[in-house]
Amino acid sequence: MTTNLLFDFVVDKATSTVYVNREFAASQSLVWDAFTKQEILDQWWAPKPWVSKTKVMDFTVGGRRFYAMVSPEGDEHWSVQKYTSITPKTGFSMLNAFADKDENPQLPGSNWDLTFSEQNGTTTVRIVIHNESAERFEQMLQMGFQGGFTMTLDYLDQLLATLSKQ
């Protein structure tokens, strides 16, 4: 991991919001693909030793991603992401909710806004995650979201370095 790249992770308990700013030494197009294409997402969207397994991916406005984070023992933790807006290559928004294996969401969820920008070959991803309830926000934090999401973004950084060389 390149240490001079920006990485901020701010938890605002008063508004039940998390702000993440992360730079990657990769093109905006490649970083966008890493967040929007199932075959790349499943390579990094889970803290190891867990893995991400997408069952449904329809990256369109009104579409969804239904996936599980699967433990080495086979435990599955399902989530559904419903895409509410997409501006190609520069941003998208989604509603994220935990779900059961039959895709029934456990509301309330969280609203994610992601923006992508590139300068001099470095892409910045800005993520704002607003939880619809303080209880869900606390649950997310207690489940280790900050450490887990930091770890997944580190995996993405490593994966992008590999993909950039291809």
Coordinates of C-alpha atoms in Angstrom, one line a residue:
M1 CA 0.0 0.0 0.0
T2 CA 1.3 3.4 -0.9
T3 CA 1.5 5.5 2.3
N4 CA 1.2 8.9 0.8
L5 CA -2.3 8.4 -0.5
L6 CA -5.2 10.0 1.4
F7 CA -7.3 7.9 3.7
D8 CA -9.8 9.5 6.1
F9 CA -12.5 7.6 8.0
V10 CA -14.7 9.9 10.1
V11 CA -17.5 8.7 12.3
D12 CA -20.1 11.4 13.2
K13 CA -22.3 9.9 15.9
A14 CA -24.5 13.0 16.1
T15 CA -25.8 12.5 12.6
S16 CA -25.3 8.7 12.4
T17 CA -23.0 9.2 9.4
V18 CA -19.6 7.9 8.3
Y19 CA -17.4 9.8 5.9
V20 CA -14.7 8.0 4.0
N21 CA -12.2 9.6 1.7
R22 CA -9.7 7.3 0.0
E23 CA -7.2 7.8 -2.8
F24 CA -6.1 5.0 -5.1
A25 CA -3.1 5.0 -7.5
A26 CA -5.3 3.9 -10.4
S27 CA -7.4 5.4 -13.1
Q28 CA -10.9 6.6 -12.3
S29 CA -12.3 4.2 -14.9
L30 CA -10.6 1.2 -13.2
V31 CA -11.7 2.3 -9.7
W32 CA -15.3 2.8 -11.0
D33 CA -15.3 -0.7 -12.4
A34 CA -14.0 -2.1 -9.1
F35 CA -17.1 -0.7 -7.4
T36 CA -19.7 -1.5 -10.1
K37 CA -18.7 -4.8 -11.7
Q38 CA -19.6 -8.0 -9.9
E39 CA -16.5 -9.9 -11.0
I40 CA -14.2 -7.3 -9.4
L41 CA -16.4 -6.5 -6.4
D42 CA -16.4 -10.1 -5.2
Q43 CA -12.6 -10.1 -5.1
W44 CA -12.4 -7.4 -2.5
W45 CA -15.8 -6.5 -0.8
A46 CA -15.3 -8.5 2.4
P47 CA -12.7 -8.5 5.2
K48 CA -10.6 -11.6 5.0
P49 CA -10.9 -14.4 5.8
W50 CA -14.5 -13.7 4.7
V51 CA -15.4 -13.7 1.0
S52 CA -18.0 -11.8 -0.9
K53 CA -20.4 -13.8 -3.1
T54 CA -22.9 -11.9 -5.3
K55 CA -26.1 -13.7 -6.2
V56 CA -27.7 -10.9 -8.2
M57 CA -26.1 -7.8 -9.7
D58 CA -28.0 -5.2 -11.8
F59 CA -26.1 -2.0 -11.8
T60 CA -28.9 0.3 -13.1
V61 CA -31.0 2.9 -11.4
G62 CA -33.7 0.8 -9.6
G63 CA -31.5 -2.3 -9.9
R64 CA -29.8 -4.1 -7.0
R65 CA -26.9 -6.2 -5.8
F66 CA -27.8 -9.1 -3.5
Y67 CA -24.8 -10.6 -1.9
A68 CA -23.4 -12.5 1.1
M69 CA -20.3 -12.2 3.1
V70 CA -19.3 -15.8 3.7
S71 CA -17.1 -16.9 6.6
P72 CA -14.6 -19.8 6.2
E73 CA -17.1 -21.9 8.2
G74 CA -19.8 -21.1 5.6
D75 CA -21.8 -18.6 7.7
E76 CA -23.6 -16.2 5.4
H77 CA -24.4 -12.6 6.2
W78 CA -26.6 -11.3 3.4
S79 CA -27.1 -7.7 2.3
V80 CA -29.0 -6.0 -0.5
Q81 CA -28.0 -2.7 -2.2
K82 CA -30.6 -0.9 -4.3
Y83 CA -29.2 1.7 -6.7
T84 CA -31.0 5.0 -6.5
S85 CA -28.9 7.1 -8.8
I86 CA -26.0 6.6 -11.2
T87 CA -23.8 9.2 -13.0
P88 CA -21.5 7.0 -15.1
K89 CA -17.8 7.1 -13.9
T90 CA -18.4 9.9 -11.4
G91 CA -20.9 8.7 -8.8
F92 CA -23.7 6.6 -7.6
S93 CA -26.1 6.3 -4.6
M94 CA -27.6 3.2 -3.1
L95 CA -29.7 2.1 -0.2
N96 CA -27.9 -0.7 1.7
A97 CA -29.7 -3.0 4.1
F98 CA -28.9 -6.3 5.8
A99 CA -31.1 -9.1 4.6
D100 CA -32.0 -12.7 5.0
K101 CA -31.1 -15.4 2.5
D102 CA -34.4 -14.8 0.7
E103 CA -33.6 -11.1 0.1
N104 CA -36.0 -9.7 2.7
P105 CA -34.3 -6.5 3.9
Q106 CA -33.9 -5.7 7.6
L107 CA -34.8 -2.1 7.6
P108 CA -33.8 0.6 8.5
G109 CA -30.8 0.6 6.3
S110 CA -28.2 3.1 5.3
N111 CA -27.9 5.5 2.3
W112 CA -24.5 5.5 0.5
D113 CA -23.4 8.3 -1.8
L114 CA -20.1 7.6 -3.6
T115 CA -18.2 10.1 -5.8
F116 CA -15.2 9.4 -8.0
S117 CA -12.6 11.9 -9.3
E118 CA -9.2 11.6 -10.8
Q119 CA -6.2 13.9 -10.7
N120 CA -2.7 13.1 -12.1
G121 CA -3.5 9.3 -12.2
T122 CA -4.8 9.2 -8.6
T123 CA -8.5 8.5 -8.1
T124 CA -10.3 9.8 -5.0
V125 CA -13.4 8.0 -3.8
R126 CA -15.6 9.9 -1.4
I127 CA -18.2 7.9 0.5
V128 CA -20.9 9.3 2.7
I129 CA -22.9 6.6 4.6
H130 CA -25.9 7.9 6.4
N131 CA -27.8 5.5 8.6
E132 CA -31.5 5.8 8.8
S133 CA -31.5 5.1 12.6
A134 CA -29.1 5.6 15.4
E135 CA -29.7 2.0 16.5
R136 CA -28.6 0.7 13.1
F137 CA -25.6 3.0 13.1
E138 CA -24.5 1.6 16.5
Q139 CA -25.0 -1.9 15.4
M140 CA -22.9 -1.3 12.3
L141 CA -20.1 0.1 14.5
Q142 CA -20.3 -2.7 17.0
M143 CA -20.0 -5.2 14.2
G144 CA -16.6 -3.8 13.4
F145 CA -17.5 -1.7 10.3
Q146 CA -14.6 0.7 10.6
G147 CA -11.9 -2.0 10.8
G148 CA -13.6 -4.3 8.3
F149 CA -14.2 -1.5 5.7
T150 CA -10.7 -0.2 6.1
M151 CA -9.4 -3.8 5.5
T152 CA -11.6 -4.2 2.4
L153 CA -10.4 -0.8 1.0
D154 CA -6.8 -2.0 1.5
Y155 CA -7.6 -5.2 -0.4
L156 CA -9.0 -3.0 -3.2
D157 CA -5.8 -1.0 -3.2
Q158 CA -3.8 -4.2 -3.7
L159 CA -6.2 -5.5 -6.3
L160 CA -6.0 -2.2 -8.3
A161 CA -2.2 -2.4 -8.4
T162 CA -2.5 -5.9 -9.9
L163 CA -5.3 -4.9 -12.4
S164 CA -3.4 -1.7 -13.4
K165 CA -0.5 -3.9 -14.6
Q166 CA -2.7 -6.1 -16.8

